[in-house]
Amino acid sequence: MESRADIVVLGAGMVGVCAALHLQQRGRDVILVDRHERAGEETSYGNAGLIERASVFPYMFPREAGPILRYALNRAPEVRYHAADLPAFLPWLVRYFVASSPERALHSAVSALPLIRRSLAEHEALIEEADVPQLLRRTGWIKLFRSHATLAKALETLARAGQYGVEGEVLDSAGIAGREPGLTGDFAGAIHFPAPGFVPDPGGLAKAYAALFARKGGRFLVGDARTLEQRSGGWRIAGTNGAVVAREVVVAMGPWSDQVFRPLGYPIPLAVKRGYHLHLAARGNAVLHHPVLDSDMGFVLAPMNRGIRLTTGVEFARRDAPPTPVQVERALPRARKLFPLGEPVETKPWMGARPCLPDMLPVIGKAPRHNGLWFDFGHQHHGLTLGPATGRLLAEMMTGATPFADPKPFAVERFG
């Protein structure tokens, strides 16, 4: 049996589902293909749940000697690397460092700003249409600082971000206790960012969007994107219940996008930043009201539906290397001192991979050497945040509408 459509979207994470929805809204017959039977089973499942309108500056490589030395010695709580994998990802790290110069970092920030500003509004529209208002909380998030030095640096960043409309309230110890009475620690201060939305079940939100896509006539099929081949007048993918054929195809496979673009000859420098999370019960009557980042200790606690989610920073390793949840093990005793955590909900930590390009901008747009091939991946730490906004941008480009943001900074041609 052969299934036909106007467009096939490969990948049913937040990015792929939102691209499929926006294309569907513009009258296209779309098939969503994933290796899993349900949406949101990979990277989109594991994150801090933030629709991050306050992060106008991307996560760039540090330029100061102190952090670089800590990273090199594997002593930073927020970053860890596999020494055995260093030859594999070192060339990408060099490109990341070069792209993190102040001038280039500012270019990346300004380029992504229209997407960041649009992110929450696009989610709100989809959440209303999907009828899942319980999956969006308007609490913002809190960033804690244990040292006056890190607080002072954060205040400088807040002042710069304020030029782009970011708001943040500086909290002293009393202010921290007023918002989060369950926290314990000696803090120099904190910043509450009120604008970001919080999603207490990110994987559930991706599934809700996929259900909306299906209710509106979209089809979700299980298939292997690695079988993609160009045929006369379109593209073909092998599916579990038969082939899928379409005039156009969108690669939205996050950290697995290289399984498609590399065989087609595109030297896109995609790498991954791995991360881990673990859900734990709260002890007694303790309640966490906001996602909280302990910036000096390098972990986040977020009040998810499944429990308090402890999320770690970045691990540089091969995407498919065995999990090494050292950061979770190191963070857990520190997290227990910060908030009264009980027993883990899961038997072992979850691991995921963030798809990253050196300039921390996604690839969005048409592939230059193949008719009907489009890219939408590389959203780094902001797949949940930017999925609906980049889905809209891509759909506008594919249907000939005027894009709401300049697509040039996201073009694949920037990599040669």
GROMACS .gro file of C-alpha atoms in nm:
model
  416
    1MET     CA    1   0.000   0.000   0.000
    2GLU     CA    2   0.124   0.348  -0.086
    3SER     CA    3   0.027   0.668   0.099
    4ARG     CA    4   0.048   0.995  -0.092
    5ALA     CA    5   0.047   1.356   0.025
    6ASP     CA    6   0.162   1.702  -0.073
    7ILE     CA    7   0.429   1.707   0.198
    8VAL     CA    8   0.594   1.456   0.430
    9VAL     CA    9   0.742   1.588   0.754
   10LEU     CA   10   1.013   1.362   0.896
   11GLY     CA   11   1.024   1.376   1.276
   12ALA     CA   12   0.738   1.407   1.525
   13GLY     CA   13   0.907   1.609   1.796
   14MET     CA   14   0.787   1.958   1.880
   15VAL     CA   15   0.956   2.107   1.572
   16GLY     CA   16   0.819   1.854   1.324
   17VAL     CA   17   0.466   1.847   1.465
   18CYS     CA   18   0.443   2.227   1.455
   19ALA     CA   19   0.575   2.240   1.098
   20ALA     CA   20   0.309   1.985   0.998
   21LEU     CA   21   0.035   2.187   1.171
   22HIS     CA   22   0.131   2.514   1.006
   23LEU     CA   23   0.153   2.353   0.662
   24GLN     CA   24  -0.186   2.191   0.723
   25GLN     CA   25  -0.334   2.528   0.821
   26ARG     CA   26  -0.224   2.660   0.481
   27GLY     CA   27  -0.412   2.394   0.291
   28ARG     CA   28  -0.143   2.132   0.240
   29ASP     CA   29  -0.210   1.759   0.274
   30VAL     CA   30   0.061   1.649   0.518
   31ILE     CA   31   0.185   1.313   0.644
   32LEU     CA   32   0.393   1.312   0.963
   33VAL     CA   33   0.647   1.029   0.979
   34ASP     CA   34   0.842   0.914   1.284
   35ARG     CA   35   1.016   0.597   1.397
   36HIS     CA   36   0.798   0.598   1.711
   37GLU     CA   37   0.424   0.539   1.720
   38ARG     CA   38   0.364   0.855   1.924
   39ALA     CA   39   0.489   1.213   1.899
   40GLY     CA   40   0.728   1.374   2.146
   41GLU     CA   41   0.910   1.058   2.252
   42GLU     CA   42   1.268   1.186   2.216
   43THR     CA   43   1.430   1.528   2.271
   44SER     CA   44   1.094   1.704   2.310
   45TYR     CA   45   1.014   1.489   2.612
   46GLY     CA   46   1.308   1.597   2.826
   47ASN     CA   47   1.365   1.965   2.900
   48ALA     CA   48   1.291   2.226   3.164
   49GLY     CA   49   0.953   2.302   3.007
   50LEU     CA   50   1.021   2.669   2.938
   51ILE     CA   51   0.881   2.870   2.648
   52GLU     CA   52   1.182   3.093   2.689
   53ARG     CA   53   1.095   3.447   2.579
   54ALA     CA   54   1.361   3.582   2.817
   55SER     CA   55   1.664   3.412   2.658
   56VAL     CA   56   1.739   3.652   2.376
   57PHE     CA   57   2.109   3.569   2.394
   58PRO     CA   58   2.190   3.213   2.278
   59TYR     CA   59   2.404   2.968   2.476
   60MET     CA   60   2.746   3.051   2.334
   61PHE     CA   61   3.091   2.917   2.424
   62PRO     CA   62   3.249   3.125   2.703
   63ARG     CA   63   3.537   3.357   2.620
   64GLU     CA   64   3.678   3.396   2.972
   65ALA     CA   65   3.980   3.191   3.076
   66GLY     CA   66   3.831   3.073   3.406
   67PRO     CA   67   3.526   2.890   3.267
   68ILE     CA   68   3.727   2.750   2.976
   69LEU     CA   69   3.982   2.602   3.219
   70ARG     CA   70   3.707   2.448   3.432
   71TYR     CA   71   3.550   2.296   3.120
   72ALA     CA   72   3.887   2.162   3.002
   73LEU     CA   73   3.947   2.000   3.342
   74ASN     CA   74   3.590   1.859   3.345
   75ARG     CA   75   3.520   2.037   3.673
   76ALA     CA   76   3.224   2.258   3.574
   77PRO     CA   77   2.890   2.125   3.706
   78GLU     CA   78   2.703   2.259   3.404
   79VAL     CA   79   2.931   2.105   3.137
   80ARG     CA   80   3.094   1.764   3.104
   81TYR     CA   81   3.263   1.582   2.817
   82HIS     CA   82   3.371   1.229   2.728
   83ALA     CA   83   3.749   1.236   2.687
   84ALA     CA   84   3.737   0.937   2.453
   85ASP     CA   85   3.500   1.124   2.221
   86LEU     CA   86   3.703   1.446   2.218
   87PRO     CA   87   3.859   1.385   1.872
   88ALA     CA   88   3.510   1.346   1.727
   89PHE     CA   89   3.360   1.671   1.858
   90LEU     CA   90   3.668   1.894   1.902
   91PRO     CA   91   3.651   2.037   1.546
   92TRP     CA   92   3.288   2.134   1.610
   93LEU     CA   93   3.384   2.294   1.943
   94VAL     CA   94   3.642   2.507   1.762
   95ARG     CA   95   3.372   2.629   1.523
   96TYR     CA   96   3.144   2.690   1.821
   97PHE     CA   97   3.416   2.897   1.991
   98VAL     CA   98   3.475   3.105   1.676
   99ALA     CA   99   3.101   3.163   1.633
  100SER     CA  100   3.082   3.277   1.996
  101SER     CA  101   3.281   3.597   1.945
  102PRO     CA  102   3.089   3.901   2.075
  103GLU     CA  103   3.012   4.023   1.724
  104ARG     CA  104   2.890   3.687   1.593
  105ALA     CA  105   2.699   3.607   1.911
  106LEU     CA  106   2.515   3.938   1.880
  107HIS     CA  107   2.434   3.857   1.517
  108SER     CA  108   2.285   3.523   1.626
  109ALA     CA  109   2.083   3.693   1.900
  110VAL     CA  110   1.940   3.960   1.670
  111SER     CA  111   1.862   3.700   1.402
  112ALA     CA  112   1.668   3.478   1.643
  113LEU     CA  113   1.491   3.765   1.820
  114PRO     CA  114   1.179   3.770   1.595
  115LEU     CA  115   1.134   3.397   1.660
  116ILE     CA  116   1.181   3.438   2.036
  117ARG     CA  117   0.931   3.722   2.048
  118ARG     CA  118   0.675   3.518   1.855
  119SER     CA  119   0.726   3.196   2.050
  120LEU     CA  120   0.470   3.230   2.329
  121ALA     CA  121   0.194   3.374   2.109
  122GLU     CA  122   0.231   3.085   1.863
  123HIS     CA  123   0.212   2.832   2.147
  124GLU     CA  124  -0.091   3.005   2.297
  125ALA     CA  125  -0.279   2.981   1.968
  126LEU     CA  126  -0.203   2.610   1.930
  127ILE     CA  127  -0.277   2.534   2.295
  128GLU     CA  128  -0.617   2.700   2.262
  129GLU     CA  129  -0.696   2.510   1.942
  130ALA     CA  130  -0.575   2.181   2.096
  131ASP     CA  131  -0.786   2.256   2.407
  132VAL     CA  132  -0.510   2.185   2.658
  133PRO     CA  133  -0.495   2.506   2.868
  134GLN     CA  134  -0.367   2.303   3.164
  135LEU     CA  135  -0.037   2.253   2.981
  136LEU     CA  136   0.061   2.620   3.001
  137ARG     CA  137   0.140   2.804   3.324
  138ARG     CA  138   0.228   3.173   3.332
  139THR     CA  139   0.470   3.157   3.626
  140GLY     CA  140   0.796   3.246   3.451
  141TRP     CA  141   1.110   3.107   3.613
  142ILE     CA  142   1.370   3.195   3.875
  143LYS     CA  143   1.748   3.201   3.842
  144LEU     CA  144   1.933   3.166   4.173
  145PHE     CA  145   2.285   3.295   4.245
  146ARG     CA  146   2.499   3.179   4.535
  147SER     CA  147   2.785   3.423   4.478
  148HIS     CA  148   2.785   3.798   4.435
  149ALA     CA  149   3.016   3.760   4.134
  150THR     CA  150   2.771   3.545   3.937
  151LEU     CA  151   2.483   3.772   4.039
  152ALA     CA  152   2.669   4.081   3.921
  153LYS     CA  153   2.742   3.920   3.584
  154ALA     CA  154   2.379   3.816   3.547
  155LEU     CA  155   2.265   4.170   3.621
  156GLU     CA  156   2.489   4.297   3.342
  157THR     CA  157   2.330   4.046   3.104
  158LEU     CA  158   1.983   4.146   3.223
  159ALA     CA  159   2.062   4.511   3.151
  160ARG     CA  160   2.169   4.421   2.796
  161ALA     CA  161   1.864   4.199   2.746
  162GLY     CA  162   1.645   4.482   2.868
  163GLN     CA  163   1.733   4.669   2.549
  164TYR     CA  164   1.542   4.394   2.364
  165GLY     CA  165   1.238   4.399   2.591
  166VAL     CA  166   1.334   4.135   2.848
  167GLU     CA  167   1.199   4.199   3.197
  168GLY     CA  168   1.338   4.058   3.517
  169GLU     CA  169   1.277   4.129   3.884
  170VAL     CA  170   1.579   4.114   4.112
  171LEU     CA  171   1.507   3.929   4.437
  172ASP     CA  172   1.686   3.940   4.769
  173SER     CA  173   1.666   3.660   5.026
  174ALA     CA  174   1.323   3.771   5.145
  175GLY     CA  175   1.197   3.790   4.788
  176ILE     CA  176   1.323   3.438   4.715
  177ALA     CA  177   1.157   3.303   5.029
  178GLY     CA  178   0.832   3.481   4.941
  179ARG     CA  179   0.809   3.316   4.602
  180GLU     CA  180   0.961   2.979   4.692
  181PRO     CA  181   0.934   2.912   5.067
  182GLY     CA  182   1.048   2.553   5.016
  183LEU     CA  183   1.399   2.652   4.903
  184THR     CA  184   1.691   2.638   5.142
  185GLY     CA  185   2.033   2.795   5.088
  186ASP     CA  186   2.253   3.099   5.120
  187PHE     CA  187   2.191   3.310   4.810
  188ALA     CA  188   2.338   3.639   4.698
  189GLY     CA  189   2.013   3.701   4.511
  190ALA     CA  190   1.796   3.585   4.226
  191ILE     CA  191   1.620   3.707   3.914
  192HIS     CA  192   1.258   3.623   3.840
  193PHE     CA  193   1.174   3.629   3.468
  194PRO     CA  194   0.794   3.665   3.451
  195ALA     CA  195   0.736   3.651   3.074
  196PRO     CA  196   0.830   3.291   2.980
  197GLY     CA  197   0.560   3.027   2.979
  198PHE     CA  198   0.604   2.698   3.161
  199VAL     CA  199   0.487   2.362   3.025
  200PRO     CA  200   0.454   2.095   3.300
  201ASP     CA  201   0.453   1.810   3.046
  202PRO     CA  202   0.656   1.896   2.732
  203GLY     CA  203   0.617   1.552   2.577
  204GLY     CA  204   0.245   1.568   2.649
  205LEU     CA  205   0.219   1.902   2.472
  206ALA     CA  206   0.384   1.756   2.159
  207LYS     CA  207   0.132   1.471   2.172
  208ALA     CA  208  -0.157   1.718   2.212
  209TYR     CA  209  -0.040   1.907   1.904
  210ALA     CA  210  -0.008   1.578   1.714
  211ALA     CA  211  -0.364   1.485   1.818
  212LEU     CA  212  -0.483   1.823   1.687
  213PHE     CA  213  -0.304   1.752   1.360
  214ALA     CA  214  -0.485   1.417   1.335
  215ARG     CA  215  -0.827   1.565   1.420
  216LYS     CA  216  -0.782   1.809   1.133
  217GLY     CA  217  -0.720   1.528   0.886
  218GLY     CA  218  -0.345   1.482   0.914
  219ARG     CA  219  -0.191   1.137   0.900
  220PHE     CA  220   0.076   1.002   1.136
  221LEU     CA  221   0.272   0.703   1.004
  222VAL     CA  222   0.564   0.501   1.136
  223GLY     CA  223   0.858   0.489   0.897
  224ASP     CA  224   1.234   0.493   0.858
  225ALA     CA  225   1.364   0.831   0.737
  226ARG     CA  226   1.692   0.669   0.636
  227THR     CA  227   1.509   0.509   0.343
  228LEU     CA  228   1.430   0.850   0.192
  229GLU     CA  229   1.499   0.861  -0.180
  230GLN     CA  230   1.422   1.111  -0.452
  231ARG     CA  231   1.193   0.984  -0.725
  232SER     CA  232   1.063   1.152  -1.040
  233GLY     CA  233   0.838   1.432  -0.920
  234GLY     CA  234   0.887   1.377  -0.549
  235TRP     CA  235   1.020   1.174  -0.257
  236ARG     CA  236   0.961   0.826  -0.118
  237ILE     CA  237   1.004   0.681   0.233
  238ALA     CA  238   0.953   0.322   0.341
  239GLY     CA  239   0.683   0.295   0.607
  240THR     CA  240   0.578   0.011   0.836
  241ASN     CA  241   0.254  -0.035   0.640
  242GLY     CA  242   0.376   0.067   0.298
  243ALA     CA  243   0.561   0.345   0.121
  244VAL     CA  244   0.496   0.717   0.173
  245VAL     CA  245   0.525   0.941  -0.133
  246ALA     CA  246   0.506   1.321  -0.154
  247ARG     CA  247   0.614   1.610  -0.375
  248GLU     CA  248   0.805   1.774  -0.090
  249VAL     CA  249   0.972   1.657   0.228
  250VAL     CA  250   1.072   1.842   0.546
  251VAL     CA  251   1.364   1.713   0.755
  252ALA     CA  252   1.275   1.794   1.117
  253MET     CA  253   1.452   1.510   1.295
  254GLY     CA  254   1.650   1.714   1.547
  255PRO     CA  255   1.974   1.536   1.641
  256TRP     CA  256   1.905   1.259   1.387
  257SER     CA  257   1.868   1.494   1.089
  258ASP     CA  258   2.217   1.400   0.972
  259GLN     CA  259   2.083   1.056   0.881
  260VAL     CA  260   1.911   1.230   0.589
  261PHE     CA  261   2.118   1.531   0.493
  262ARG     CA  262   2.464   1.367   0.503
  263PRO     CA  263   2.384   1.091   0.250
  264LEU     CA  264   2.247   1.368   0.025
  265GLY     CA  265   2.580   1.550   0.039
  266TYR     CA  266   2.515   1.844   0.271
  267PRO     CA  267   2.812   1.919   0.504
  268ILE     CA  268   2.604   2.080   0.777
  269PRO     CA  269   2.802   2.096   1.106
  270LEU     CA  270   2.534   1.946   1.329
  271ALA     CA  271   2.640   1.828   1.674
  272VAL     CA  272   2.458   1.739   1.993
  273LYS     CA  273   2.465   1.852   2.352
  274ARG     CA  274   2.338   1.561   2.558
  275GLY     CA  275   2.140   1.613   2.876
  276TYR     CA  276   1.970   1.413   3.150
  277HIS     CA  277   1.672   1.443   3.378
  278LEU     CA  278   1.521   1.256   3.671
  279HIS     CA  279   1.177   1.299   3.831
  280LEU     CA  280   1.151   1.291   4.207
  281ALA     CA  281   0.863   1.321   4.450
  282ALA     CA  282   0.846   1.620   4.684
  283ARG     CA  283   0.868   1.537   5.054
  284GLY     CA  284   0.580   1.620   5.282
  285ASN     CA  285   0.375   1.918   5.173
  286ALA     CA  286   0.661   2.091   4.991
  287VAL     CA  287   0.556   2.272   4.674
  288LEU     CA  288   0.776   2.419   4.402
  289HIS     CA  289   0.593   2.703   4.225
  290HIS     CA  290   0.841   2.792   3.949
  291PRO     CA  291   1.117   2.626   3.752
  292VAL     CA  292   1.434   2.718   3.940
  293LEU     CA  293   1.788   2.727   3.803
  294ASP     CA  294   2.070   2.696   4.054
  295SER     CA  295   2.317   2.879   3.831
  296ASP     CA  296   2.625   2.810   4.041
  297MET     CA  297   2.549   2.438   4.073
  298GLY     CA  298   2.438   2.386   3.712
  299PHE     CA  299   2.097   2.220   3.747
  300VAL     CA  300   1.727   2.305   3.717
  301LEU     CA  301   1.435   2.191   3.931
  302ALA     CA  302   1.100   2.215   3.753
  303PRO     CA  303   0.754   2.123   3.892
  304MET     CA  304   0.636   1.877   3.625
  305ASN     CA  305   0.317   1.671   3.631
  306ARG     CA  306   0.523   1.357   3.700
  307GLY     CA  307   0.710   1.514   3.990
  308ILE     CA  308   0.999   1.753   4.043
  309ARG     CA  309   1.220   1.722   3.734
  310LEU     CA  310   1.592   1.757   3.801
  311THR     CA  311   1.760   1.852   3.474
  312THR     CA  312   2.132   1.874   3.413
  313GLY     CA  313   2.346   2.094   3.192
  314VAL     CA  314   2.543   1.983   2.887
  315GLU     CA  315   2.734   1.664   2.813
  316PHE     CA  316   2.954   1.656   2.503
  317ALA     CA  317   2.968   1.302   2.370
  318ARG     CA  318   2.870   1.103   2.064
  319ARG     CA  319   2.494   1.110   2.021
  320ASP     CA  320   2.461   0.732   2.050
  321ALA     CA  321   2.726   0.670   2.316
  322PRO     CA  322   2.597   0.484   2.627
  323PRO     CA  323   2.442   0.711   2.893
  324THR     CA  324   2.672   0.837   3.167
  325PRO     CA  325   2.446   1.029   3.409
  326VAL     CA  326   2.734   1.158   3.622
  327GLN     CA  327   2.585   1.508   3.625
  328VAL     CA  328   2.261   1.377   3.775
  329GLU     CA  329   2.452   1.185   4.041
  330ARG     CA  330   2.654   1.494   4.132
  331ALA     CA  331   2.356   1.730   4.124
  332LEU     CA  332   2.118   1.515   4.327
  333PRO     CA  333   2.267   1.570   4.676
  334ARG     CA  334   2.295   1.943   4.601
  335ALA     CA  335   1.936   1.951   4.482
  336ARG     CA  336   1.819   1.777   4.800
  337LYS     CA  337   1.980   2.058   5.001
  338LEU     CA  338   1.803   2.316   4.787
  339PHE     CA  339   1.454   2.162   4.801
  340PRO     CA  340   1.299   1.873   5.004
  341LEU     CA  341   1.306   1.595   4.744
  342GLY     CA  342   1.183   1.243   4.808
  343GLU     CA  343   1.236   0.923   4.614
  344PRO     CA  344   1.290   0.908   4.238
  345VAL     CA  345   0.983   0.836   4.025
  346GLU     CA  346   1.188   0.655   3.757
  347THR     CA  347   1.432   0.370   3.799
  348LYS     CA  348   1.705   0.552   3.604
  349PRO     CA  349   1.769   0.899   3.458
  350TRP     CA  350   1.640   0.983   3.109
  351MET     CA  351   1.891   1.098   2.846
  352GLY     CA  352   1.831   1.316   2.541
  353ALA     CA  353   2.026   1.513   2.283
  354ARG     CA  354   1.994   1.877   2.180
  355PRO     CA  355   2.067   1.939   1.809
  356CYS     CA  356   2.310   2.230   1.774
  357LEU     CA  357   2.481   2.428   1.500
  358PRO     CA  358   2.795   2.629   1.586
  359ASP     CA  359   2.615   2.966   1.565
  360MET     CA  360   2.327   2.837   1.780
  361LEU     CA  361   2.075   2.912   1.505
  362PRO     CA  362   1.858   2.647   1.341
  363VAL     CA  363   1.864   2.554   0.974
  364ILE     CA  364   1.530   2.657   0.822
  365GLY     CA  365   1.460   2.666   0.451
  366LYS     CA  366   1.506   2.503   0.115
  367ALA     CA  367   1.790   2.266   0.035
  368PRO     CA  368   1.980   2.426  -0.253
  369ARG     CA  369   2.059   2.112  -0.456
  370HIS     CA  370   1.739   1.904  -0.431
  371ASN     CA  371   1.395   2.010  -0.548
  372GLY     CA  372   1.129   1.970  -0.283
  373LEU     CA  373   1.370   1.916   0.008
  374TRP     CA  374   1.336   2.147   0.312
  375PHE     CA  375   1.517   2.168   0.646
  376ASP     CA  376   1.386   2.258   0.992
  377PHE     CA  377   1.629   2.142   1.263
  378GLY     CA  378   1.911   2.253   1.493
  379HIS     CA  379   1.706   2.441   1.754
  380GLN     CA  380   1.971   2.383   2.025
  381HIS     CA  381   1.823   2.444   2.374
  382HIS     CA  382   1.504   2.598   2.234
  383GLY     CA  383   1.316   2.328   2.046
  384LEU     CA  384   1.013   2.359   2.274
  385THR     CA  385   1.030   2.737   2.263
  386LEU     CA  386   1.077   2.783   1.890
  387GLY     CA  387   0.892   2.486   1.740
  388PRO     CA  388   0.567   2.671   1.658
  389ALA     CA  389   0.746   2.989   1.544
  390THR     CA  390   0.985   2.810   1.310
  391GLY     CA  391   0.698   2.593   1.187
  392ARG     CA  392   0.515   2.908   1.088
  393LEU     CA  393   0.823   3.056   0.920
  394LEU     CA  394   0.888   2.737   0.724
  395ALA     CA  395   0.524   2.704   0.617
  396GLU     CA  396   0.521   3.064   0.495
  397MET     CA  397   0.832   2.998   0.290
  398MET     CA  398   0.697   2.675   0.144
  399THR     CA  399   0.360   2.822   0.047
  400GLY     CA  400   0.487   3.148  -0.099
  401ALA     CA  401   0.360   3.374   0.179
  402THR     CA  402   0.558   3.668   0.313
  403PRO     CA  403   0.774   3.536   0.601
  404PHE     CA  404   0.713   3.709   0.934
  405ALA     CA  405   1.091   3.703   0.999
  406ASP     CA  406   1.397   3.730   0.777
  407PRO     CA  407   1.484   3.368   0.684
  408LYS     CA  408   1.832   3.445   0.551
  409PRO     CA  409   2.022   3.392   0.882
  410PHE     CA  410   1.880   3.038   0.899
  411ALA     CA  411   1.967   2.932   0.542
  412VAL     CA  412   2.178   2.621   0.498
  413GLU     CA  413   2.401   2.812   0.253
  414ARG     CA  414   2.569   2.987   0.546
  415PHE     CA  415   2.775   2.670   0.591
  416GLY     CA  416   2.900   2.668   0.232
   0.00000   0.00000   0.00000
